[in-house]
Short mmCIF file of C-alpha atoms and ligand atoms in Angstrom, two decimals:
data_model
loop_
_atom_site.label_atom_id
_atom_site.label_comp_id
_atom_site.label_asym_id
_atom_site.label_seq_id
_atom_site.Cartn_x
_atom_site.Cartn_y
_atom_site.Cartn_z
CA UNK U 1 -32.27 62.44 249.79
CA UNK U 2 -35.23 59.78 248.82
CA UNK U 3 -34.49 57.56 245.51
CA UNK U 4 -38.46 55.72 245.04
CA UNK U 5 -37.04 53.52 241.53
CA UNK U 6 -34.33 52.33 243.23
CA UNK U 7 -36.00 51.18 246.48
CA UNK U 8 -36.38 47.78 244.90
CA UNK U 9 -34.45 44.70 246.07
CA UNK U 10 -32.30 43.30 243.54
CA UNK U 11 -32.43 44.84 240.03
CA UNK U 12 -32.86 41.38 238.15
CA UNK U 13 -31.79 41.59 234.28
CA UNK U 14 -31.76 38.76 231.61
CA UNK U 15 -29.57 41.16 229.46
CA UNK U 16 -28.68 39.30 226.38
CA UNK U 17 -29.03 36.06 224.21
CA UNK U 18 -27.56 35.24 221.33
CA UNK U 19 -26.10 32.55 219.13
CA UNK U 20 -22.05 31.94 219.51
CA UNK U 21 -20.58 32.15 215.89
CA UNK U 22 -17.81 31.35 214.26
CA UNK U 23 -16.74 35.20 214.70
CA UNK U 24 -16.34 34.77 218.42
CA UNK U 25 -14.19 31.30 218.09
CA UNK U 26 -10.77 30.47 218.45
CA UNK U 27 -8.59 28.34 216.75
CA UNK U 28 -9.95 25.23 218.76
CA UNK U 29 -13.75 25.99 218.00
CA UNK U 30 -14.61 27.52 221.69
CA UNK U 31 -15.52 30.99 222.68
CA UNK U 32 -12.75 33.46 223.28
CA UNK U 33 -12.29 34.16 227.05
CA UNK U 34 -12.28 37.54 225.85
CA UNK U 35 -15.56 37.93 224.13
CA UNK U 36 -17.44 36.43 227.03
CA UNK U 37 -15.42 39.20 229.27
CA UNK U 38 -16.86 41.82 227.00
CA UNK U 39 -20.28 40.38 227.18
CA UNK U 40 -19.98 40.11 230.73
CA UNK U 41 -18.92 43.86 231.20
CA UNK U 42 -21.82 45.42 228.47
CA UNK U 43 -24.37 43.64 230.79
CA UNK U 44 -22.88 44.75 233.84
CA UNK U 45 -22.58 48.43 232.62
CA UNK U 46 -26.01 48.57 231.35
CA UNK U 47 -28.11 47.62 234.32
CA UNK U 48 -25.31 49.50 237.31
CA UNK U 49 -25.78 53.04 234.95
CA UNK U 50 -29.63 52.30 234.74
CA UNK U 51 -29.74 52.14 237.97
CA UNK U 52 -27.94 54.82 238.98
CA UNK U 53 -30.00 56.70 236.55
CA UNK U 54 -33.05 56.02 238.42
CA UNK U 55 -32.93 58.95 240.33
CA UNK U 56 -33.67 62.97 239.68
CA UNK U 57 -30.39 64.81 239.48
CA UNK U 58 -27.21 64.69 237.05
CA UNK U 59 -26.91 62.00 234.55
CA UNK U 60 -24.66 59.54 234.21
CA UNK U 61 -22.73 56.57 232.67
CA UNK U 62 -20.60 54.49 234.78
CA UNK U 63 -17.16 53.09 234.57
CA UNK U 64 -16.18 49.63 235.10
CA UNK U 65 -13.70 49.71 238.17
CA UNK U 66 -12.94 46.60 239.18
CA UNK U 67 -13.33 43.23 237.89
CA UNK U 68 -12.91 40.11 240.91
CA UNK U 69 -11.40 36.78 240.60
CA UNK U 70 -13.03 34.99 237.18
CA UNK U 71 -13.04 31.32 237.27
CA UNK U 72 -14.08 29.80 233.24
CA UNK U 73 -15.96 26.84 234.42
CA UNK U 74 -16.84 25.24 231.34
CA UNK U 75 -15.73 26.19 227.62
CA UNK U 76 -18.64 27.49 225.65
CA UNK U 77 -18.91 26.08 221.97
CA UNK U 78 -19.86 27.85 218.96
CA UNK U 79 -23.52 27.41 218.22
CA UNK U 80 -24.43 27.31 221.47
CA UNK U 81 -26.67 30.19 222.94
CA UNK U 82 -25.05 32.13 225.55
CA UNK U 83 -27.22 33.93 227.73
CA UNK U 84 -25.94 36.63 229.96
CA UNK U 85 -27.61 37.93 232.90
CA UNK U 86 -26.91 40.55 235.75
CA UNK U 87 -27.97 41.78 239.23
CA UNK U 88 -27.31 44.73 241.23
CA UNK U 89 -25.60 42.85 244.53
CA UNK U 90 -24.65 45.81 246.37
CA UNK U 91 -24.26 49.93 246.82
CA UNK U 92 -21.85 51.72 248.37
CA UNK U 93 -21.94 55.84 248.60
CA UNK U 94 -20.73 55.92 245.33
CA UNK U 95 -19.98 52.19 243.60
CA UNK U 96 -22.14 49.40 242.39
CA UNK U 97 -21.56 45.49 242.94
CA UNK U 98 -22.48 43.51 239.52
CA UNK U 99 -22.75 39.80 239.44
CA UNK U 100 -22.92 38.78 236.11
CA UNK U 101 -23.54 34.94 235.44
CA UNK U 102 -23.35 33.26 231.57
CA UNK U 103 -24.96 30.19 230.55
CA UNK U 104 -24.38 27.93 227.60
CA UNK U 105 -27.39 26.48 225.70
CA UNK U 106 -27.06 23.58 223.77
CA UNK U 107 -30.44 25.22 221.39
CA UNK U 108 -31.14 21.49 219.96
CA UNK U 109 -31.52 19.50 223.82
CA UNK U 110 -32.05 22.46 225.60
CA UNK U 111 -29.17 21.83 228.17
CA UNK U 112 -27.82 24.53 230.11
CA UNK U 113 -24.65 25.06 232.36
CA UNK U 114 -22.85 27.61 233.60
CA UNK U 115 -20.17 29.05 232.13
CA UNK U 116 -18.96 31.97 234.28
CA UNK U 117 -19.83 33.78 237.43
CA UNK U 118 -18.37 37.29 237.65
CA UNK U 119 -18.65 40.49 239.78
CA UNK U 120 -18.07 43.95 239.31
CA UNK U 121 -17.68 47.21 240.42
CA UNK U 122 -19.23 50.34 238.54
CA UNK U 123 -18.35 53.72 239.47
CA UNK U 124 -21.42 56.86 237.87
CA UNK U 125 -19.10 59.16 236.38
CA UNK U 126 -21.40 62.52 235.62
CA UNK U 127 -22.04 62.93 231.86
CA UNK U 128 -21.68 66.76 232.34
CA UNK U 129 -18.26 66.21 233.95
CA UNK U 130 -16.37 62.57 233.70
CA UNK U 131 -14.56 63.19 236.55
CA UNK U 132 -17.06 63.83 238.55
CA UNK U 133 -18.56 60.50 240.71
CA UNK U 134 -22.12 61.18 241.54
CA UNK U 135 -23.79 58.95 244.56
CA UNK U 136 -25.44 56.02 244.24
CA UNK U 137 -28.82 55.70 244.63
CA UNK U 138 -28.92 52.51 247.71
CA UNK U 139 -30.49 49.09 246.77
CA UNK U 140 -32.81 47.90 249.82
CA UNK U 141 -32.07 44.19 250.69
CA UNK U 142 -34.17 41.10 251.35
CA UNK U 143 -32.09 40.33 254.33
CA UNK U 144 -30.02 42.33 256.72
CA UNK U 145 -26.99 39.54 255.95
CA UNK U 146 -27.49 40.28 252.21
CA UNK U 147 -26.25 44.01 252.99
CA UNK U 148 -23.61 42.84 255.54
CA UNK U 149 -22.22 40.40 253.19
CA UNK U 150 -21.60 43.18 250.39
CA UNK U 151 -20.34 45.54 253.23
CA UNK U 152 -17.69 43.11 253.96
CA UNK U 153 -17.17 42.26 249.94
CA UNK U 154 -16.98 45.98 249.38
CA UNK U 155 -14.49 46.38 252.76
CA UNK U 156 -11.88 43.72 251.39
CA UNK U 157 -11.98 44.42 248.07
CA UNK U 158 -11.04 48.19 248.88
CA UNK U 159 -8.26 46.93 250.59
CA UNK U 160 -6.83 44.56 248.20
CA UNK U 161 -6.80 47.36 245.30
CA UNK U 162 -4.45 49.59 247.66
CA UNK U 163 -2.23 46.87 247.30
CA UNK U 164 -1.80 46.73 243.42
CA UNK U 165 -1.08 50.15 242.63
CA UNK U 166 2.45 49.56 243.07
CA UNK U 167 3.06 47.15 240.55
CA UNK U 168 2.45 49.03 237.79
CA UNK U 169 5.78 50.64 236.89
CA UNK U 170 7.29 48.32 234.76
CA UNK U 171 7.87 47.65 231.22
CA UNK U 172 8.26 45.31 228.86
CA UNK U 173 11.71 45.15 226.93
CA UNK U 174 11.77 43.22 223.81
CA UNK U 175 14.40 40.78 223.49
CA UNK U 176 16.66 39.54 220.80
CA UNK U 177 17.04 36.08 219.70
CA UNK U 178 15.71 34.34 222.70
CA UNK U 179 15.85 30.64 223.82
CA UNK U 180 12.47 28.26 223.32
CA UNK U 181 10.81 28.51 226.76
CA UNK U 182 11.95 31.40 227.78
CA UNK U 183 10.04 34.86 228.93
CA UNK U 184 11.87 36.66 226.33
CA UNK U 185 10.88 33.98 223.55
CA UNK U 186 6.88 34.20 224.02
CA UNK U 187 6.37 37.78 225.59
CA UNK U 188 3.94 38.88 223.20
CA UNK U 189 2.72 42.60 222.27
CA UNK U 190 -0.81 43.93 220.01
CA UNK U 191 -1.50 48.21 219.57
CA UNK U 192 -4.96 49.62 219.37
CA UNK U 193 -5.95 53.02 218.13
CA UNK U 194 -8.88 53.28 220.35
CA UNK U 195 -11.87 54.68 218.03
CA UNK U 196 -15.99 55.53 218.43
CA UNK U 197 -16.80 51.95 219.02
CA UNK U 198 -14.67 51.28 221.74
CA UNK U 199 -15.51 54.15 223.84
CA UNK U 200 -18.89 54.81 226.21
CA UNK U 201 -21.12 57.86 226.12
CA UNK U 202 -18.31 59.81 227.92
CA UNK U 203 -15.60 58.99 224.65
CA UNK U 204 -13.52 56.97 226.89
CA UNK U 205 -12.93 53.11 226.60
CA UNK U 206 -15.70 50.42 227.64
CA UNK U 207 -13.57 48.25 230.44
CA UNK U 208 -15.33 44.96 228.49
CA UNK U 209 -13.25 45.93 225.32
CA UNK U 210 -9.75 46.24 227.07
CA UNK U 211 -10.33 43.03 228.89
CA UNK U 212 -10.97 41.65 225.14
CA UNK U 213 -7.45 42.78 224.49
CA UNK U 214 -5.58 42.10 227.14
CA UNK U 215 -7.34 38.27 227.00
CA UNK U 216 -6.51 38.43 223.37
CA UNK U 217 -2.30 38.73 224.18
CA UNK U 218 -2.38 36.49 226.88
CA UNK U 219 -3.28 34.06 224.64
CA UNK U 220 -0.49 34.51 221.98
CA UNK U 221 1.66 34.39 224.72
CA UNK U 222 0.00 31.10 225.90
CA UNK U 223 0.20 30.24 222.10
CA UNK U 224 3.62 30.28 221.29
CA UNK U 225 4.95 29.20 224.51
CA UNK U 226 3.48 25.63 223.80
CA UNK U 227 2.32 25.49 220.71
CA UNK U 228 -0.93 23.48 221.41
CA UNK U 229 -4.40 24.86 221.49
CA UNK U 230 -5.07 27.27 224.72
CA UNK U 231 -8.01 28.38 226.70
CA UNK U 232 -8.47 30.99 229.55
CA UNK U 233 -8.98 28.97 232.46
CA UNK U 234 -9.15 32.80 235.01
CA UNK U 235 -8.43 36.03 235.20
CA UNK U 236 -7.67 37.39 238.18
CA UNK U 237 -8.77 40.93 239.99
CA UNK U 238 -8.27 43.40 237.90
CA UNK U 239 -8.40 47.20 239.05
CA UNK U 240 -9.07 50.33 236.42
CA UNK U 241 -7.43 52.86 237.89
CA UNK U 242 -7.00 54.60 234.84
CA UNK U 243 -9.63 55.81 232.14
CA UNK U 244 -7.88 55.85 228.35
CA UNK U 245 -9.95 58.10 226.09
CA UNK U 246 -10.77 58.11 222.32
CA UNK U 247 -7.51 58.99 220.06
CA UNK U 248 -5.43 56.70 222.20
CA UNK U 249 -2.65 54.65 221.44
CA UNK U 250 -2.66 51.30 223.32
CA UNK U 251 -0.18 49.01 224.29
CA UNK U 252 -1.06 46.03 225.63
CA UNK U 253 1.77 43.40 226.17
CA UNK U 254 1.86 40.22 228.25
CA UNK U 255 4.79 38.02 229.27
CA UNK U 256 4.55 34.61 231.24
CA UNK U 257 5.36 34.67 235.22
CA UNK U 258 4.81 31.09 235.85
CA UNK U 259 4.40 27.88 234.82
CA UNK U 260 2.50 24.70 236.88
CA UNK U 261 2.37 20.99 235.47
CA UNK U 262 -0.76 21.75 233.50
CA UNK U 263 -1.18 25.79 233.46
CA UNK U 264 0.83 29.22 232.57
CA UNK U 265 0.05 32.34 234.60
CA UNK U 266 0.70 35.29 232.11
CA UNK U 267 1.25 38.95 233.18
CA UNK U 268 -0.69 41.61 231.14
CA UNK U 269 0.06 45.22 231.10
CA UNK U 270 -1.72 48.17 229.05
CA UNK U 271 -0.13 51.05 228.50
CA UNK U 272 -2.01 53.88 227.10
CA UNK U 273 -0.34 56.87 224.79
CA UNK U 274 -2.11 59.93 224.47
CA UNK U 275 -0.46 60.52 221.02
CA UNK U 276 -2.79 63.73 219.76
CA UNK U 277 -3.22 67.01 221.56
CA UNK U 278 -0.54 69.70 223.41
CA UNK U 279 0.29 67.48 226.26
CA UNK U 280 1.38 63.83 225.54
CA UNK U 281 1.30 61.47 228.27
CA UNK U 282 2.33 57.89 228.58
CA UNK U 283 0.95 55.93 231.21
CA UNK U 284 -0.32 51.99 232.25
CA UNK U 285 -3.99 51.59 232.81
CA UNK U 286 -4.64 48.49 233.88
CA UNK U 287 -2.53 45.14 234.70
CA UNK U 288 -3.84 41.78 236.10
CA UNK U 289 -2.91 37.89 235.68
CA UNK U 290 -4.77 35.73 233.49
CA UNK U 291 -4.03 31.84 234.19
CA UNK U 292 -4.41 29.51 230.86
CA UNK U 293 -4.23 25.53 230.44
CA UNK U 294 -3.08 23.92 227.33
CA UNK U 295 -5.42 21.51 225.51
CA UNK U 296 -5.00 18.23 223.87
CA UNK U 297 -6.57 17.67 219.69
CA UNK U 298 -9.62 15.77 222.45
CA UNK U 299 -10.22 19.24 224.65
CA UNK U 300 -8.10 17.46 227.73
CA UNK U 301 -5.60 19.62 229.92
CA UNK U 302 -1.81 19.06 228.89
CA UNK U 303 0.81 19.44 230.67
CA UNK U 304 2.88 22.77 229.35
CA UNK U 305 6.23 23.53 228.41
CA UNK U 306 8.48 24.91 231.81
CA UNK U 307 9.05 28.47 232.25
CA UNK U 308 13.11 28.70 231.58
CA UNK U 309 14.12 31.48 233.81
CA UNK U 310 17.12 33.89 233.76
CA UNK U 311 17.14 36.37 235.08
CA UNK U 312 16.99 37.22 239.43
CA UNK U 313 13.63 39.29 238.40
CA UNK U 314 11.68 35.97 236.80
CA UNK U 315 12.82 34.11 239.56
CA UNK U 316 10.95 36.26 241.65
CA UNK U 317 8.25 36.93 239.92
CA UNK U 318 8.37 33.06 239.36
CA UNK U 319 7.65 32.59 242.85
CA UNK U 320 5.18 35.12 243.49
CA UNK U 321 3.20 33.55 240.78
CA UNK U 322 3.61 29.64 242.10
CA UNK U 323 2.11 32.03 245.61
CA UNK U 324 -1.06 32.77 243.34
CA UNK U 325 -1.40 29.80 242.32
CA UNK U 326 -1.14 27.47 245.66
CA UNK U 327 -3.66 30.06 247.18
CA UNK U 328 -6.50 29.71 244.70
CA UNK U 329 -5.90 26.26 244.26
CA UNK U 330 -6.42 25.44 247.97
CA UNK U 331 -9.16 27.87 247.89
CA UNK U 332 -11.04 25.19 244.99
CA UNK U 333 -10.17 22.70 246.67
CA UNK U 334 -12.02 24.31 249.85
CA UNK U 335 -14.90 24.98 248.23
CA UNK U 336 -15.01 21.79 246.40
CA UNK U 337 -14.91 19.82 249.60
CA UNK U 338 -17.55 22.29 251.08
CA UNK U 339 -19.74 21.45 248.02
CA UNK U 340 -19.32 17.43 248.93
CA UNK U 341 -20.81 18.32 252.09
CA UNK U 342 -23.80 19.99 251.85
N1 COA H 1 -12.46 48.96 242.13
C1 COA H 1 -13.97 48.88 243.00
N2 COA H 1 -14.81 50.65 243.89
C2 COA H 1 -13.26 51.54 243.00
C3 COA H 1 -12.28 51.09 242.01
C4 COA H 1 -12.08 50.04 241.89
N3 COA H 1 -11.00 49.89 241.35
N4 COA H 1 -11.44 52.52 242.79
C5 COA H 1 -12.60 53.66 243.34
N5 COA H 1 -13.98 52.99 243.67
C6 COA H 1 -14.68 53.42 244.07
C7 COA H 1 -14.48 53.71 245.21
O1 COA H 1 -14.70 53.09 246.56
C8 COA H 1 -15.51 55.22 245.96
O2 COA H 1 -16.68 54.66 246.68
P1 COA H 1 -17.32 54.75 247.96
O3 COA H 1 -16.65 56.04 248.46
O4 COA H 1 -18.88 54.27 248.13
O5 COA H 1 -16.19 53.62 248.74
C9 COA H 1 -15.74 56.05 244.31
O6 COA H 1 -14.97 54.15 243.45
C10 COA H 1 -15.13 57.16 243.90
O7 COA H 1 -13.81 56.57 244.41
P2 COA H 1 -12.60 57.66 244.60
O8 COA H 1 -11.29 57.74 245.37
O9 COA H 1 -13.08 59.10 244.89
O10 COA H 1 -12.67 57.78 242.79
P3 COA H 1 -10.91 57.72 242.01
O11 COA H 1 -10.71 59.43 241.58
O12 COA H 1 -10.45 56.47 242.43
O13 COA H 1 -11.55 57.66 240.47
C11 COA H 1 -12.41 55.99 239.01
C12 COA H 1 -12.07 55.91 240.60
C13 COA H 1 -13.04 54.52 238.84
C14 COA H 1 -13.47 56.98 238.57
C15 COA H 1 -11.16 55.79 238.30
O14 COA H 1 -10.68 55.28 239.26
C16 COA H 1 -11.42 55.45 237.16
O15 COA H 1 -11.68 56.24 236.18
N6 COA H 1 -10.68 54.11 236.31
C17 COA H 1 -10.86 54.23 235.39
C18 COA H 1 -12.19 53.76 234.63
C19 COA H 1 -12.68 52.82 233.23
O16 COA H 1 -11.93 53.99 232.28
N7 COA H 1 -12.70 51.49 233.22
C20 COA H 1 -12.61 51.37 231.86
C21 COA H 1 -11.45 51.18 231.83
S1 COA H 1 -10.57 50.47 230.60
#
């Protein structure tokens, strides 16, 4: 089949520019990490849905299937202009890779800086049948290497997401009278009823809405633990294995898994409960790790209180968190080193 409209190299798009307002802010006056994740996801959903409808045949809406590890490079402040741009960087048979950049602009000086660069994977679902994945029109690449590199990223994420499936069983139980700095002391949950404004044309939750709720809970856990202003530093890769329908109750729970000298890792679970209907179902829709940093009044990273571990499970999770921390720290150092060599 030919897809004439799709035979363009990249579908570049400046999606959005808007002044960041006080209701986008955390208590430190910076834009919430969750708000930025939601803006990123909206841009990705628009460009991927447009692309997948550029062929004749079944109309579709894309669903967010995965977000690669995302770093928050620089805080965005209230009063700055947030610019979001997105482009399609790879298409497999039934998925689309989108890269989204977020820049913050000081509107008084015109100075701009990159605050986030995220990679997201979307899957087109037929508008007539949400369980039917349809084929993606291929994009044309400027160079053979771009396609090769895209294929490598696609193969890598396919391998990686198989590993995350079996992490999804545990639930967070309430703890009575927890001691300060223990896992039970800061663990937190929120419950949200999925309404129409949270949903796509299919009536299922937007990935960005879910990520915003996840960031909110992770931020509460971090603030409860260190009792200071906190910011999102990064989010590990997230896989969205299950959809969440309008009318579901979602419980978003977070617990601290690891503390380094100046950072905290928080594991967040999203559980959906279908509540209404004849066959109620409770299932784990998503889980992810967020990293937070504690900030002083002049926005400098502070040492964080160390997590007090009480059970063997907590010690095991702490060691796993330490492994992830050391791995990403080594990667960051390698990237910084290669930048200084250029
Ligand atoms: N990350 C990236 N791509 C993924 C993926 C993931 N986590 N899961 C599936 N895919 C891709 C597959 O690679 C495949 O593309 P390919 O054939 O080109 O390789 C395509 O999706 C279809 O895969 P398949 O195995 O047939 O589909 P599935 O039954 O796993 O369904 C989803 C995939 C995304 C539709 C399904 O997992 C889902 O509905 N997830 C929830 C989506 C959602 O609601 N997002 C917002 C949540 S709040």
